[in-house]
Amino acid sequence: MTRIRTPMTAVDRAWLRMESPENPMMIGAVLIFDDPIDLPHFRQVLEDRFLCFRRFRQVVEHAGDRTYWHDDPTFDLDNHLQVVALPGRADEATLQSFASDLNSTPLNPNRPLWQIHYVDNYQGGCALIVRIHHCIADGISLVRVLLALTDDKPGRHLHAVPPRNQPVESRWQSIQRLAREWRHTAGAGVEQLRHLAHNVQQDPTYPLQLLRTGSRIGMECAKLGLTPADPLTPLKGALGGRKQVAWASLPLQNVKDTARALKGTVNDVLMTAATGALHEYLREEAFDLPDCGIRVAVPFNLRPLHQPVESLGNQFGLVLVPLPIDVDCPRMRFRQVQDHMNRLKRSWQAQVTYSLLDLFGRGPDILERRALGLLSQKASAVLTNVPGPRRPVYLAGARLRQPMFWVPQTGGIGIGMSIFSYTDSVQFGIIVDKKLGMDPQRVMTAFEKSFYDLQAVAGTPGTYPQVERREVERRKAASF
């Protein structure tokens, strides 16, 4: 029987090669549930809804300058699903410490690149810590995959798993498939030429429009290359590879009310709250804030919204977003963030960075690492915002109470911030390299306070219950 290999796309290969001892390329998630999950039911859900994606049964193989996916002949779910219990009181700090340990540990490269830890008896329910390598898929598609495991009702009905004996292609079938793909590509090229001729016939200025678009793309390439390095702050420095994570939440309705009052979007409000958090933290550190602010790398989804969940892989670009951490006034910070986001939405920067990743994935490893080193100097952190379900979801009968996730950092970047909306709340998570000396809990407190300050100037004031609680807990810990 011939073993069939699937070539890894150039963009996915670029993310695979970004792995370093300081920055494992994993997307990490913590999912907290109200009740314990029935493990036999959960295993069946994984078999039926997760492992139906063949990529989660495949390992990476390198052959010369090419990289492939192929089925793991020794695949066993027990190698990827571990059951653990937390020591002591098993409180939030303990769970965060355990998640930090796991996010500091790379995945086993000799097995399919994912792992799930089931944390038993956590706050009357349970928790899942999920790690999936970025080369498998981007954050948008992985969130959709994880949500595909859930239901909108708490039913616990078990159902039979359909047989999964997938036929293996023969060499002749593989040749036929490649020939069909080549014919499809050639046909698409001819169709594009016909489409171009039709557009020119309908609108004689169409070639000029194409030229203008190409010019804008060229300008974005030049602008990206000429962007200076981000200023040196406590957010940048040598990395050690040891990660620390923390999370906090905000009421979603409060965020929406603030966005409406300021005539902006929910994303504008949350980006401003993250800006204020860094402003507050650096001020507490008695650091002179740079007049030019800083930049963060923000993933920009290029995947069509109607694309089916079965499509994995990476389909996003990165945009460099200026954050005015030097601005004291919350309203002024909001206006500047809003202006930067509106301009970037109209730019071609995401498409340019996606094309660069595709180019890096096809070239030698040393070229990619040098290019990533230069690009990572232009940002101080990675910040991502992914919308989640608006209604509660259930996994194997257990209600999901609180989801958090973190994206990996590239090159010399040591901070990742993630925003995820779920039902009536917004989750804000941070992952930092321990060697930077940042206290992630202090950043969480600063994030919450920054939002409530913005809420106050918008005329929709709220309270600071979580801010006060975290500050009291931090002072208690510091007194011991």
mmCIF file with all atom_site columns, C-alpha atoms in Angstrom, residues 56-151:
data_model
loop_
_atom_site.group_PDB
_atom_site.id
_atom_site.type_symbol
_atom_site.label_atom_id
_atom_site.label_alt_id
_atom_site.label_comp_id
_atom_site.label_asym_id
_atom_site.label_entity_id
_atom_site.label_seq_id
_atom_site.pdbx_PDB_ins_code
_atom_site.Cartn_x
_atom_site.Cartn_y
_atom_site.Cartn_z
_atom_site.occupancy
_atom_site.B_iso_or_equiv
_atom_site.pdbx_formal_charge
_atom_site.auth_seq_id
_atom_site.auth_comp_id
_atom_site.auth_asym_id
_atom_site.auth_atom_id
_atom_site.pdbx_PDB_model_num
ATOM 1  C CA . PHE A 1 56  ? -5.741  16.166 13.465 1.00 0.00 ? 56  PHE A CA 1
ATOM 2  C CA . ARG A 1 57  ? -4.680  12.575 12.678 1.00 0.00 ? 57  ARG A CA 1
ATOM 3  C CA . GLN A 1 58  ? -1.646  13.603 10.641 1.00 0.00 ? 58  GLN A CA 1
ATOM 4  C CA . VAL A 1 59  ? 2.001   14.290 11.432 1.00 0.00 ? 59  VAL A CA 1
ATOM 5  C CA . VAL A 1 60  ? 4.486   16.583 9.729  1.00 0.00 ? 60  VAL A CA 1
ATOM 6  C CA . GLU A 1 61  ? 7.166   15.069 7.506  1.00 0.00 ? 61  GLU A CA 1
ATOM 7  C CA . HIS A 1 62  ? 10.146  16.889 6.001  1.00 0.00 ? 62  HIS A CA 1
ATOM 8  C CA . ALA A 1 63  ? 11.660  15.660 2.731  1.00 0.00 ? 63  ALA A CA 1
ATOM 9  C CA . GLY A 1 64  ? 14.463  17.827 1.421  1.00 0.00 ? 64  GLY A CA 1
ATOM 10 C CA . ASP A 1 65  ? 13.100  21.337 1.001  1.00 0.00 ? 65  ASP A CA 1
ATOM 11 C CA . ARG A 1 66  ? 9.470   20.169 1.013  1.00 0.00 ? 66  ARG A CA 1
ATOM 12 C CA . THR A 1 67  ? 7.084   19.602 3.924  1.00 0.00 ? 67  THR A CA 1
ATOM 13 C CA . TYR A 1 68  ? 4.160   17.176 3.933  1.00 0.00 ? 68  TYR A CA 1
ATOM 14 C CA . TRP A 1 69  ? 1.242   15.973 6.022  1.00 0.00 ? 69  TRP A CA 1
ATOM 15 C CA . HIS A 1 70  ? 0.742   12.227 6.298  1.00 0.00 ? 70  HIS A CA 1
ATOM 16 C CA . ASP A 1 71  ? -1.479  9.990  8.422  1.00 0.00 ? 71  ASP A CA 1
ATOM 17 C CA . ASP A 1 72  ? -0.001  8.915  11.745 1.00 0.00 ? 72  ASP A CA 1
ATOM 18 C CA . PRO A 1 73  ? 0.043   5.092  11.623 1.00 0.00 ? 73  PRO A CA 1
ATOM 19 C CA . THR A 1 74  ? 0.239   4.916  15.435 1.00 0.00 ? 74  THR A CA 1
ATOM 20 C CA . PHE A 1 75  ? -2.429  7.507  16.182 1.00 0.00 ? 75  PHE A CA 1
ATOM 21 C CA . ASP A 1 76  ? -4.084  7.020  19.581 1.00 0.00 ? 76  ASP A CA 1
ATOM 22 C CA . LEU A 1 77  ? -6.459  9.507  21.199 1.00 0.00 ? 77  LEU A CA 1
ATOM 23 C CA . ASP A 1 78  ? -4.915  8.742  24.603 1.00 0.00 ? 78  ASP A CA 1
ATOM 24 C CA . ASN A 1 79  ? -1.703  10.414 23.417 1.00 0.00 ? 79  ASN A CA 1
ATOM 25 C CA . HIS A 1 80  ? -3.589  13.698 23.019 1.00 0.00 ? 80  HIS A CA 1
ATOM 26 C CA . LEU A 1 81  ? -6.219  13.692 25.779 1.00 0.00 ? 81  LEU A CA 1
ATOM 27 C CA . GLN A 1 82  ? -4.828  13.836 29.321 1.00 0.00 ? 82  GLN A CA 1
ATOM 28 C CA . VAL A 1 83  ? -6.848  13.916 32.575 1.00 0.00 ? 83  VAL A CA 1
ATOM 29 C CA . VAL A 1 84  ? -5.339  15.947 35.427 1.00 0.00 ? 84  VAL A CA 1
ATOM 30 C CA . ALA A 1 85  ? -6.380  17.417 38.777 1.00 0.00 ? 85  ALA A CA 1
ATOM 31 C CA . LEU A 1 86  ? -5.063  20.669 40.207 1.00 0.00 ? 86  LEU A CA 1
ATOM 32 C CA . PRO A 1 87  ? -3.401  20.685 43.645 1.00 0.00 ? 87  PRO A CA 1
ATOM 33 C CA . GLY A 1 88  ? -4.596  22.631 46.674 1.00 0.00 ? 88  GLY A CA 1
ATOM 34 C CA . ARG A 1 89  ? -7.656  24.848 46.386 1.00 0.00 ? 89  ARG A CA 1
ATOM 35 C CA . ALA A 1 90  ? -7.635  24.642 42.587 1.00 0.00 ? 90  ALA A CA 1
ATOM 36 C CA . ASP A 1 91  ? -8.571  28.317 42.273 1.00 0.00 ? 91  ASP A CA 1
ATOM 37 C CA . GLU A 1 92  ? -8.201  30.647 39.274 1.00 0.00 ? 92  GLU A CA 1
ATOM 38 C CA . ALA A 1 93  ? -4.562  31.418 40.082 1.00 0.00 ? 93  ALA A CA 1
ATOM 39 C CA . THR A 1 94  ? -3.745  27.687 40.140 1.00 0.00 ? 94  THR A CA 1
ATOM 40 C CA . LEU A 1 95  ? -5.440  27.124 36.785 1.00 0.00 ? 95  LEU A CA 1
ATOM 41 C CA . GLN A 1 96  ? -3.585  30.100 35.307 1.00 0.00 ? 96  GLN A CA 1
ATOM 42 C CA . SER A 1 97  ? -0.294  28.706 36.598 1.00 0.00 ? 97  SER A CA 1
ATOM 43 C CA . PHE A 1 98  ? -0.982  25.303 35.016 1.00 0.00 ? 98  PHE A CA 1
ATOM 44 C CA . ALA A 1 99  ? -2.016  26.937 31.719 1.00 0.00 ? 99  ALA A CA 1
ATOM 45 C CA . SER A 1 100 ? 1.222   28.950 31.845 1.00 0.00 ? 100 SER A CA 1
ATOM 46 C CA . ASP A 1 101 ? 3.240   25.729 32.220 1.00 0.00 ? 101 ASP A CA 1
ATOM 47 C CA . LEU A 1 102 ? 1.546   24.129 29.232 1.00 0.00 ? 102 LEU A CA 1
ATOM 48 C CA . ASN A 1 103 ? 1.895   27.213 27.041 1.00 0.00 ? 103 ASN A CA 1
ATOM 49 C CA . SER A 1 104 ? 5.629   27.193 27.812 1.00 0.00 ? 104 SER A CA 1
ATOM 50 C CA . THR A 1 105 ? 5.964   23.600 26.566 1.00 0.00 ? 105 THR A CA 1
ATOM 51 C CA . PRO A 1 106 ? 6.136   22.834 22.821 1.00 0.00 ? 106 PRO A CA 1
ATOM 52 C CA . LEU A 1 107 ? 4.038   20.085 21.288 1.00 0.00 ? 107 LEU A CA 1
ATOM 53 C CA . ASN A 1 108 ? 5.589   16.729 20.405 1.00 0.00 ? 108 ASN A CA 1
ATOM 54 C CA . PRO A 1 109 ? 6.734   17.085 16.754 1.00 0.00 ? 109 PRO A CA 1
ATOM 55 C CA . ASN A 1 110 ? 6.523   13.306 16.253 1.00 0.00 ? 110 ASN A CA 1
ATOM 56 C CA . ARG A 1 111 ? 2.771   13.233 16.798 1.00 0.00 ? 111 ARG A CA 1
ATOM 57 C CA . PRO A 1 112 ? -0.191  15.223 15.416 1.00 0.00 ? 112 PRO A CA 1
ATOM 58 C CA . LEU A 1 113 ? 0.326   18.759 16.676 1.00 0.00 ? 113 LEU A CA 1
ATOM 59 C CA . TRP A 1 114 ? -2.442  19.182 19.238 1.00 0.00 ? 114 TRP A CA 1
ATOM 60 C CA . GLN A 1 115 ? -3.139  18.360 22.892 1.00 0.00 ? 115 GLN A CA 1
ATOM 61 C CA . ILE A 1 116 ? -6.104  18.621 25.285 1.00 0.00 ? 116 ILE A CA 1
ATOM 62 C CA . HIS A 1 117 ? -5.831  18.485 29.086 1.00 0.00 ? 117 HIS A CA 1
ATOM 63 C CA . TYR A 1 118 ? -9.045  17.786 31.003 1.00 0.00 ? 118 TYR A CA 1
ATOM 64 C CA . VAL A 1 119 ? -8.840  19.500 34.408 1.00 0.00 ? 119 VAL A CA 1
ATOM 65 C CA . ASP A 1 120 ? -11.111 17.615 36.797 1.00 0.00 ? 120 ASP A CA 1
ATOM 66 C CA . ASN A 1 121 ? -13.066 19.187 39.659 1.00 0.00 ? 121 ASN A CA 1
ATOM 67 C CA . TYR A 1 122 ? -12.433 22.847 38.924 1.00 0.00 ? 122 TYR A CA 1
ATOM 68 C CA . GLN A 1 123 ? -14.791 25.231 40.765 1.00 0.00 ? 123 GLN A CA 1
ATOM 69 C CA . GLY A 1 124 ? -17.560 22.649 40.867 1.00 0.00 ? 124 GLY A CA 1
ATOM 70 C CA . GLY A 1 125 ? -17.198 21.883 37.165 1.00 0.00 ? 125 GLY A CA 1
ATOM 71 C CA . CYS A 1 126 ? -14.135 21.307 34.997 1.00 0.00 ? 126 CYS A CA 1
ATOM 72 C CA . ALA A 1 127 ? -11.825 23.008 32.529 1.00 0.00 ? 127 ALA A CA 1
ATOM 73 C CA . LEU A 1 128 ? -10.169 22.109 29.239 1.00 0.00 ? 128 LEU A CA 1
ATOM 74 C CA . ILE A 1 129 ? -6.758  23.433 28.226 1.00 0.00 ? 129 ILE A CA 1
ATOM 75 C CA . VAL A 1 130 ? -6.389  23.098 24.471 1.00 0.00 ? 130 VAL A CA 1
ATOM 76 C CA . ARG A 1 131 ? -3.193  23.592 22.462 1.00 0.00 ? 131 ARG A CA 1
ATOM 77 C CA . ILE A 1 132 ? -3.124  23.424 18.658 1.00 0.00 ? 132 ILE A CA 1
ATOM 78 C CA . HIS A 1 133 ? -0.188  24.336 16.435 1.00 0.00 ? 133 HIS A CA 1
ATOM 79 C CA . HIS A 1 134 ? -0.665  27.389 14.250 1.00 0.00 ? 134 HIS A CA 1
ATOM 80 C CA . CYS A 1 135 ? 0.450   25.508 11.130 1.00 0.00 ? 135 CYS A CA 1
ATOM 81 C CA . ILE A 1 136 ? -2.813  23.506 11.285 1.00 0.00 ? 136 ILE A CA 1
ATOM 82 C CA . ALA A 1 137 ? -5.076  26.529 11.068 1.00 0.00 ? 137 ALA A CA 1
ATOM 83 C CA . ASP A 1 138 ? -5.553  30.147 12.070 1.00 0.00 ? 138 ASP A CA 1
ATOM 84 C CA . GLY A 1 139 ? -7.521  31.371 15.076 1.00 0.00 ? 139 GLY A CA 1
ATOM 85 C CA . ILE A 1 140 ? -10.761 31.998 13.186 1.00 0.00 ? 140 ILE A CA 1
ATOM 86 C CA . SER A 1 141 ? -11.003 28.476 11.772 1.00 0.00 ? 141 SER A CA 1
ATOM 87 C CA . LEU A 1 142 ? -9.871  26.806 15.009 1.00 0.00 ? 142 LEU A CA 1
ATOM 88 C CA . VAL A 1 143 ? -12.526 28.654 17.004 1.00 0.00 ? 143 VAL A CA 1
ATOM 89 C CA . ARG A 1 144 ? -15.074 27.435 14.472 1.00 0.00 ? 144 ARG A CA 1
ATOM 90 C CA . VAL A 1 145 ? -13.756 23.875 14.819 1.00 0.00 ? 145 VAL A CA 1
ATOM 91 C CA . LEU A 1 146 ? -13.951 23.992 18.621 1.00 0.00 ? 146 LEU A CA 1
ATOM 92 C CA . LEU A 1 147 ? -17.463 25.411 18.439 1.00 0.00 ? 147 LEU A CA 1
ATOM 93 C CA . ALA A 1 148 ? -18.420 22.611 16.054 1.00 0.00 ? 148 ALA A CA 1
ATOM 94 C CA . LEU A 1 149 ? -17.842 20.252 18.994 1.00 0.00 ? 149 LEU A CA 1
ATOM 95 C CA . THR A 1 150 ? -20.583 21.991 20.963 1.00 0.00 ? 150 THR A CA 1
ATOM 96 C CA . ASP A 1 151 ? -24.390 22.008 20.934 1.00 0.00 ? 151 ASP A CA 1
#
